[in-house]
mmCIF file of C-alpha atoms in Angstrom:
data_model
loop_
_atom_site.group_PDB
_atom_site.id
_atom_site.type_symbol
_atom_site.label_atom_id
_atom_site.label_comp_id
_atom_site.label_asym_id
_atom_site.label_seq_id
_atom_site.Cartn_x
_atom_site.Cartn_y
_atom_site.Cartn_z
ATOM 1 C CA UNK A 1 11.065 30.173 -100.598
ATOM 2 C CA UNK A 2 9.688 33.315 -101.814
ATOM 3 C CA UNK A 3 12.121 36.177 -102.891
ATOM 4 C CA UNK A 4 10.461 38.549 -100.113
ATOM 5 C CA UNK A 5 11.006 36.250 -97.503
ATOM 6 C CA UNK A 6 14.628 35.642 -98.890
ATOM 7 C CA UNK A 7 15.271 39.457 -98.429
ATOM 8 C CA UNK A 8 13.754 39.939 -95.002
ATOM 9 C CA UNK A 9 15.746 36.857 -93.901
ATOM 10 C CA UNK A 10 19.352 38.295 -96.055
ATOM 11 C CA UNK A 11 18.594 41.701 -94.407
ATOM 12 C CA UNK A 12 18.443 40.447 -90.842
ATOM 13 C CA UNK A 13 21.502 38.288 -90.956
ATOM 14 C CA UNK A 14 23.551 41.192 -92.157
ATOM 15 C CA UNK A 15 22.201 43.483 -89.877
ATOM 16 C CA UNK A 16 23.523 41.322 -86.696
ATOM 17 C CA UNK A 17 26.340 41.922 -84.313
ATOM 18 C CA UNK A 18 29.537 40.401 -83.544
ATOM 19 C CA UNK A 19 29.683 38.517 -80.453
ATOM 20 C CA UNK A 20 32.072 39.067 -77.669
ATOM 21 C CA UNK A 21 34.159 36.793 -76.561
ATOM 22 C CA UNK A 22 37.102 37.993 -74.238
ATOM 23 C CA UNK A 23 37.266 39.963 -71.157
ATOM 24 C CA UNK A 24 39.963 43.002 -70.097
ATOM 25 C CA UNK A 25 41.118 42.729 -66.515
ATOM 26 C CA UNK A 26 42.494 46.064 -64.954
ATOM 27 C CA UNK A 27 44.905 45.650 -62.000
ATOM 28 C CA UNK A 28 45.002 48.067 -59.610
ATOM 29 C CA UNK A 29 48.981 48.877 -60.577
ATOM 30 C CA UNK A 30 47.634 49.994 -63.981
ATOM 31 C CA UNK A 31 48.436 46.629 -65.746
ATOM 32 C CA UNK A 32 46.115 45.224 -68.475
ATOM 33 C CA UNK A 33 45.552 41.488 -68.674
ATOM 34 C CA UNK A 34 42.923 40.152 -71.574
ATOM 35 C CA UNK A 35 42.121 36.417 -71.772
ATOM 36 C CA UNK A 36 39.103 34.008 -72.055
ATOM 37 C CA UNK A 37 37.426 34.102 -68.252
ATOM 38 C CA UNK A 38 37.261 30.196 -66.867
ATOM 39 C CA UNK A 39 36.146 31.458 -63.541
ATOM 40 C CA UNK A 40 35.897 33.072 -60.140
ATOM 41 C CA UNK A 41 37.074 30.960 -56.826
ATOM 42 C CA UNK A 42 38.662 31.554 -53.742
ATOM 43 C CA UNK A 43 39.133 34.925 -54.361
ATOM 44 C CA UNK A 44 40.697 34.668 -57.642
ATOM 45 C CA UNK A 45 40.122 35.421 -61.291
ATOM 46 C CA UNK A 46 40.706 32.593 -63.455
ATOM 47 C CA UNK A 47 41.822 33.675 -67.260
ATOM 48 C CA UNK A 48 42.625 31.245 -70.517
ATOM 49 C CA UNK A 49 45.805 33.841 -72.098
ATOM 50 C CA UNK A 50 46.058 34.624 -75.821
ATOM 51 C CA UNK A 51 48.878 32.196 -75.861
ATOM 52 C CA UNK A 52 46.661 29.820 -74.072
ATOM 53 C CA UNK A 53 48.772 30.034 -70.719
ATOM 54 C CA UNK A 54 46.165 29.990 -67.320
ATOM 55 C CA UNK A 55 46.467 32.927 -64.904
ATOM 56 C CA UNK A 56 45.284 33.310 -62.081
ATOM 57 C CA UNK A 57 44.310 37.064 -60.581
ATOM 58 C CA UNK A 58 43.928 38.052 -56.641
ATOM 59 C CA UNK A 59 40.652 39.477 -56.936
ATOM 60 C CA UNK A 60 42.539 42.420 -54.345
ATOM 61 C CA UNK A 61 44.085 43.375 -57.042
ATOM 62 C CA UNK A 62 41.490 43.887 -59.613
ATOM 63 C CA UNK A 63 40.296 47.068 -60.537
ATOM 64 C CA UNK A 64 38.041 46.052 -62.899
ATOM 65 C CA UNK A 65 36.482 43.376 -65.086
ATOM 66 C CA UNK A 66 35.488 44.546 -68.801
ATOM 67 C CA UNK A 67 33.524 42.255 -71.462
ATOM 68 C CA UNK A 68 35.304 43.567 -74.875
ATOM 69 C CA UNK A 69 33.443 44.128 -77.758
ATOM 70 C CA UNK A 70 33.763 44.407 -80.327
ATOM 71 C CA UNK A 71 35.959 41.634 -79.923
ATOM 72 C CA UNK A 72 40.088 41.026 -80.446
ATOM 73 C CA UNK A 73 40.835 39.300 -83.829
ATOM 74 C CA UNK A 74 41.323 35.818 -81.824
ATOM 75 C CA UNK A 75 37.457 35.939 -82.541
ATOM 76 C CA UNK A 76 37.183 34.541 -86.266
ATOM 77 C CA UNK A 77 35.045 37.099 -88.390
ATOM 78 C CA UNK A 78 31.783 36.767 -89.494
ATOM 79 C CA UNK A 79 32.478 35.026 -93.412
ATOM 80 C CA UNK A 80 31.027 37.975 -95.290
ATOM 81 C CA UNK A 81 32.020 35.978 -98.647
ATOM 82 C CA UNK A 82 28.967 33.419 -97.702
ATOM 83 C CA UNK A 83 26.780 36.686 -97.239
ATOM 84 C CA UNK A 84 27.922 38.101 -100.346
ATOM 85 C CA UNK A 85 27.625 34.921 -102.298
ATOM 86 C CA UNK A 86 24.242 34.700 -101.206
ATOM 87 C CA UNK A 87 22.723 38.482 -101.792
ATOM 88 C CA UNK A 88 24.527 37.880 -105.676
ATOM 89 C CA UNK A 89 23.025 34.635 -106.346
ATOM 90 C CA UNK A 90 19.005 36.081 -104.866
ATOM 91 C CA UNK A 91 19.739 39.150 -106.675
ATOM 92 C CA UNK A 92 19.875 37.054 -110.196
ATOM 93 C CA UNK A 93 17.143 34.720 -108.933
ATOM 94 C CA UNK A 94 19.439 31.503 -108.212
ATOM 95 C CA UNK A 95 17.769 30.501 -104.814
ATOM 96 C CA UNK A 96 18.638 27.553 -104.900
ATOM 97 C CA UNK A 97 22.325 28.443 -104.789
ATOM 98 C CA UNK A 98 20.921 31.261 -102.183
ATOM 99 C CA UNK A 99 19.418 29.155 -99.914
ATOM 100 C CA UNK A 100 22.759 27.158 -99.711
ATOM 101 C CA UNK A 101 24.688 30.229 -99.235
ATOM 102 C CA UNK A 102 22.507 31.678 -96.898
ATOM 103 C CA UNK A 103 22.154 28.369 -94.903
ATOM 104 C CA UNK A 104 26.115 28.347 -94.495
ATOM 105 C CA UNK A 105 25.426 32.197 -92.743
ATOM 106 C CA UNK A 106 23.311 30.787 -90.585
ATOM 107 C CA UNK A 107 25.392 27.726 -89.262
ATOM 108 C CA UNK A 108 27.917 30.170 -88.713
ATOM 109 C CA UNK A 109 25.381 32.536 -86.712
ATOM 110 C CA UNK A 110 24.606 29.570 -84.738
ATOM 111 C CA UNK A 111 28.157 28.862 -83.630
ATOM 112 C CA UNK A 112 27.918 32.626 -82.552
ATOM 113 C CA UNK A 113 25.382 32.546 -80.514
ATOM 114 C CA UNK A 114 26.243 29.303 -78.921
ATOM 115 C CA UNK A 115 29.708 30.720 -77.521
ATOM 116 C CA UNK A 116 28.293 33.788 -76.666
ATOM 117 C CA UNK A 117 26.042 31.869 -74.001
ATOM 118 C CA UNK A 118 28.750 30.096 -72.960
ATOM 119 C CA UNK A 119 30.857 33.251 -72.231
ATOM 120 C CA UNK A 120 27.981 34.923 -70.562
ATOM 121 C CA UNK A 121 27.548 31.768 -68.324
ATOM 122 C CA UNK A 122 30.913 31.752 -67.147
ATOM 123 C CA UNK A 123 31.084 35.424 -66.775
ATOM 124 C CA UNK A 124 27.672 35.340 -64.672
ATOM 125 C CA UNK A 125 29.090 32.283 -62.713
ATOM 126 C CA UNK A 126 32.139 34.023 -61.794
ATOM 127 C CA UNK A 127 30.336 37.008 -60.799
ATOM 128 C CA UNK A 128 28.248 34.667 -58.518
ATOM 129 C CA UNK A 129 31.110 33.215 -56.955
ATOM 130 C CA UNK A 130 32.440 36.571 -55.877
ATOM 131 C CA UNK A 131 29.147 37.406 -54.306
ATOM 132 C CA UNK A 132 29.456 34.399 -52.446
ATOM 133 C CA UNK A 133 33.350 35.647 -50.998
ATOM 134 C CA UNK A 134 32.069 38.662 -50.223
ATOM 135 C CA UNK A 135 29.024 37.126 -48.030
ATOM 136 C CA UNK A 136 26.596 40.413 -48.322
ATOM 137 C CA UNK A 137 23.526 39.080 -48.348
ATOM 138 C CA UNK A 138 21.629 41.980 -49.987
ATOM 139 C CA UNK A 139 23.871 41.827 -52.390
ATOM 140 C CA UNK A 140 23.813 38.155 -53.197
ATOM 141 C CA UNK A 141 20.309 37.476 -53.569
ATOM 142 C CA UNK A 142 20.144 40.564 -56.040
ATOM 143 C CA UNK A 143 22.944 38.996 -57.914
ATOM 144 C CA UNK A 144 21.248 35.781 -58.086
ATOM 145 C CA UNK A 145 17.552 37.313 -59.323
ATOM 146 C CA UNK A 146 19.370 38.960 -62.002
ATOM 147 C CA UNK A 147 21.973 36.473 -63.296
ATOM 148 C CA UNK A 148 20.981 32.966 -62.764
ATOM 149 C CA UNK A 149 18.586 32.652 -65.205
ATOM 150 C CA UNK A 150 21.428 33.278 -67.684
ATOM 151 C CA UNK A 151 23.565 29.814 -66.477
ATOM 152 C CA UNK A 152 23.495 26.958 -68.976
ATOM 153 C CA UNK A 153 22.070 23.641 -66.746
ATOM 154 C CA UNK A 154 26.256 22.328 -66.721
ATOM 155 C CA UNK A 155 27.615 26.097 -65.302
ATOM 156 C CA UNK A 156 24.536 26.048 -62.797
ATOM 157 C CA UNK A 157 24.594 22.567 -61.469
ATOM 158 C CA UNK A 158 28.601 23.445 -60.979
ATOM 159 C CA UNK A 159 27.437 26.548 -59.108
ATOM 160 C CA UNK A 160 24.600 24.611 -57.234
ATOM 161 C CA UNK A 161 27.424 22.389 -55.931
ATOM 162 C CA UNK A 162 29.961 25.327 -54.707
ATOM 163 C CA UNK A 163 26.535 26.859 -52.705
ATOM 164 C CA UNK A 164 25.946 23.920 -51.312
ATOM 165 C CA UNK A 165 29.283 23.295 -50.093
ATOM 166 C CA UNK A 166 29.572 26.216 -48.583
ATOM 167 C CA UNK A 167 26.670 26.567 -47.310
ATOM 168 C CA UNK A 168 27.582 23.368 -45.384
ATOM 169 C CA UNK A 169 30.785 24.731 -44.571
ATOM 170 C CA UNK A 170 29.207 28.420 -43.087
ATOM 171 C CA UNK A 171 26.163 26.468 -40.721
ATOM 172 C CA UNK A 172 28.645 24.915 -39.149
ATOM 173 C CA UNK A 173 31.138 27.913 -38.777
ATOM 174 C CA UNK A 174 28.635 30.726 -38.272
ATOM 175 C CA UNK A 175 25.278 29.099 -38.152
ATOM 176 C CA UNK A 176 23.769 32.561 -37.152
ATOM 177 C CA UNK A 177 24.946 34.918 -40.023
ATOM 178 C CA UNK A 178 22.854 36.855 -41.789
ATOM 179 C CA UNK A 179 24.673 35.551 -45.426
ATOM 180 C CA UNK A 180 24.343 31.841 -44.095
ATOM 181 C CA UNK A 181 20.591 32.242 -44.069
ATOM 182 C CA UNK A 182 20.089 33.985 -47.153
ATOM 183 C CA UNK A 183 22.346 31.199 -49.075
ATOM 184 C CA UNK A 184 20.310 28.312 -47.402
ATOM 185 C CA UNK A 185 16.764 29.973 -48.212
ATOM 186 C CA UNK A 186 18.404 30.477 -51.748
ATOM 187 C CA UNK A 187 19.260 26.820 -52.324
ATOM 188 C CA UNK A 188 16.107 25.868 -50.869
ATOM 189 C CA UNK A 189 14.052 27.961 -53.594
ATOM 190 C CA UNK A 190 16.121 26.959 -56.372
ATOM 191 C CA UNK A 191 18.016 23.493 -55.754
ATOM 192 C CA UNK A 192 16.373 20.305 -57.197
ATOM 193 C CA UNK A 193 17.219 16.571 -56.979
ATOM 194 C CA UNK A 194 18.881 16.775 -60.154
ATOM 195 C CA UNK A 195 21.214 19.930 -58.421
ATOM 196 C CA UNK A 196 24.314 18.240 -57.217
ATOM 197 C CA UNK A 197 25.712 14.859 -56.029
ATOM 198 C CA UNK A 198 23.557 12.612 -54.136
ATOM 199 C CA UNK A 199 25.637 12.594 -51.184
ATOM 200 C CA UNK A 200 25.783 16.701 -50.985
ATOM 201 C CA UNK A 201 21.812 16.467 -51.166
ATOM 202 C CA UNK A 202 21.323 14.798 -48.558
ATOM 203 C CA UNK A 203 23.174 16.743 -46.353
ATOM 204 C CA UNK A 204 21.667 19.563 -47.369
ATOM 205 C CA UNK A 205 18.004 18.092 -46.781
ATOM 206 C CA UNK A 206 19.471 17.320 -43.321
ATOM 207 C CA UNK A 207 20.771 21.017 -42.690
ATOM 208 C CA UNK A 208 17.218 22.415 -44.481
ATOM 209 C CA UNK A 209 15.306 20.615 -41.454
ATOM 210 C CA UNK A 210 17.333 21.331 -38.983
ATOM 211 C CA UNK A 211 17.200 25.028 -39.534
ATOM 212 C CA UNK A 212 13.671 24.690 -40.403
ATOM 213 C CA UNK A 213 12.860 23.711 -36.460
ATOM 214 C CA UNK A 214 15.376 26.639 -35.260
ATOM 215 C CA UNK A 215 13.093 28.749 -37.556
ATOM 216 C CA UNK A 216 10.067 27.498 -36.122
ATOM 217 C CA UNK A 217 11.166 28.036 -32.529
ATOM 218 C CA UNK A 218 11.658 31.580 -33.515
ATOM 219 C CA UNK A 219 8.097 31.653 -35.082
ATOM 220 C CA UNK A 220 9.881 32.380 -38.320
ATOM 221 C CA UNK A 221 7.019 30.246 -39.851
ATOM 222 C CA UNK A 222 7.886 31.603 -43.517
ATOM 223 C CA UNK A 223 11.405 30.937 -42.906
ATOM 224 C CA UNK A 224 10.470 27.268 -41.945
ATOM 225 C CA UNK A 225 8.635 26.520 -45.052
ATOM 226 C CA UNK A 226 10.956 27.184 -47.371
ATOM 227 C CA UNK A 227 13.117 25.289 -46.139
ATOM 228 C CA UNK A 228 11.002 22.257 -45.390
ATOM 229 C CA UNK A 229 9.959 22.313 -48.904
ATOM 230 C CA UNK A 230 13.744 22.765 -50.400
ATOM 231 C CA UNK A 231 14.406 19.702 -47.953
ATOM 232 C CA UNK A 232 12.154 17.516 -49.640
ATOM 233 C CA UNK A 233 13.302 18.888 -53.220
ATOM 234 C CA UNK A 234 16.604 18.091 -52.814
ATOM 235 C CA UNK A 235 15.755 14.670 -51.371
ATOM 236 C CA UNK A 236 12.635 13.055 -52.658
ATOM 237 C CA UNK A 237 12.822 10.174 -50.169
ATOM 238 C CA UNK A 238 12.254 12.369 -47.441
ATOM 239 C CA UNK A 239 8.505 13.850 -49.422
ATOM 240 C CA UNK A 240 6.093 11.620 -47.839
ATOM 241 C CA UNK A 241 7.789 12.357 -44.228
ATOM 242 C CA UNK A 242 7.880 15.921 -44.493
ATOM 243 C CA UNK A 243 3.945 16.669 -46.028
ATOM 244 C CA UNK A 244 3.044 17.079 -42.430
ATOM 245 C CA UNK A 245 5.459 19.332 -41.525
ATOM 246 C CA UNK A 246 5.202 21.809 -44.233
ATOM 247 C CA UNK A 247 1.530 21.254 -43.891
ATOM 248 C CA UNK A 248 1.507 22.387 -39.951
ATOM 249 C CA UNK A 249 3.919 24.939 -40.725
ATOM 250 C CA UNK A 250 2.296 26.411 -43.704
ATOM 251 C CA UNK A 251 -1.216 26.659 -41.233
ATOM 252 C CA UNK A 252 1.307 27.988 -38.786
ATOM 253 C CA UNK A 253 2.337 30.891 -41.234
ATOM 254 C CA UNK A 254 -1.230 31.512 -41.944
ATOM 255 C CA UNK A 255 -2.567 32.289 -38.315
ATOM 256 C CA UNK A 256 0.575 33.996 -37.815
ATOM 257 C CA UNK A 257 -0.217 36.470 -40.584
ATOM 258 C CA UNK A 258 -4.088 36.326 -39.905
ATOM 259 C CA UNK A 259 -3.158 38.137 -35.962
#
């Protein structure tokens, strides 16, 4: 490796942040509570304590939810030893010696990086979760576009699940809602067979069709689609059955828009 390319590579691995790692809850009495963030269900904050005790918050009672950074010294610091080890040993041309030194950084970036998506996964999951308590619709598909891209494939398939369940749970209680529609069209854009259980997928396929003919009744033809086509995501035996449905709705859809 050449010198220059040592340097550039030295130069950006100094340059780099600190991570975050621990959020700052702010009660609405004035009381400050910091601690690792597990979660969001039911209406309740879920926090790992310094001491490693588990709290559990009312979220009525939460002013506010802060990601700290730079973070508390339960964080280890970055090793600037390895950095400085390795900037002495380019800067009297032992690369060799460098490159191990510098190699060491980078492991140690890696580890960085790797809880930091892990944080920001549960973070966005729990922020997810509270969308779905509050049931605005508006609100929730917003949240969604902007933060579900950010779950790592185990925090999303956990999410996937608590959608689907209660989506199950709200056709049956208010079938009607504005927020039960916009959850089921959501699952239907985004949930795959490889989503949630097997037995949670199919009755979600089962709800997805069922709508999908209230939909069409209404000439909601767009509606319909989607959630044909989520049906037969979710459950690939059902495919073959449905082509000619979302094929007669999607024609549907298109005279509809053509009048």
């Amino acid at each position: 490796m050449s010198r220059s390319v040592f340097a550039a590579l030295l130069a950006i691995l100094l340059a780099l942040p600190l991570h975050a790692q621990i959020v700052k809850v702010t009660q609405t009495d004035g009381k400050v509570i910091q601690g690792d963030l597990l979660g969001y269900e039911n209406g309740k904050y879920r926090l790992r304590l310094a001491g490693g005790d588990l709290q559990e918050i009312d979220e009525a009672r939460v002013q506010d939810v802060v990601l700290l950074f730079p973070t508390g010294d339960r964080v280890p610091a970055r090793d600037t030893g390895v950095l400085a080890a390795a900037r002495a040993a380019f800067e009297r041309n032992d690369l060799d010696l460098a490159l191990q030194k510098i190699s060491e950084a980078v492991r140690t970036l890696d580890d960085d990086r790797s809880q930091m998506a892990d944080l920001a996964a549960r973070i966005s999951s729990a922020y997810l979760e509270k969308l779905l308590d509050q049931r605005d619709p508006s609100r929730f598909t917003e949240g969604l576009r902007q933060v579900f891209p950010s779950l790592t494939p185990g925090v999303r398939k956990e999410f996937f699940q608590k959608m689907a369940d209660r989506f199950v749970d709200l056709d049956r209680s208010a079938p009607d809602n504005q927020f039960t529609a916009a959850l089921g069209d959501a699952l239907a854009r985004l949930a795959d067979e490889g989503s949630m259980a097997e037995e949670t997928r199919y009755a979600l396929a089962e709800l997805f069709v069922a709508r999908a003919l209230k939909e069409i009744d209404r000439k909601e033809y767009g509606n319909a689609l989607t959630l044909f086509k989520g049906a037969a995501r979710v459950d690939p035996k059902r495919r073959d059955a449905l082509k000619g449905r979302i094929l007669e709705t999607a024609l549907a859809r298109a005279r509809a828009l053509a009048e």
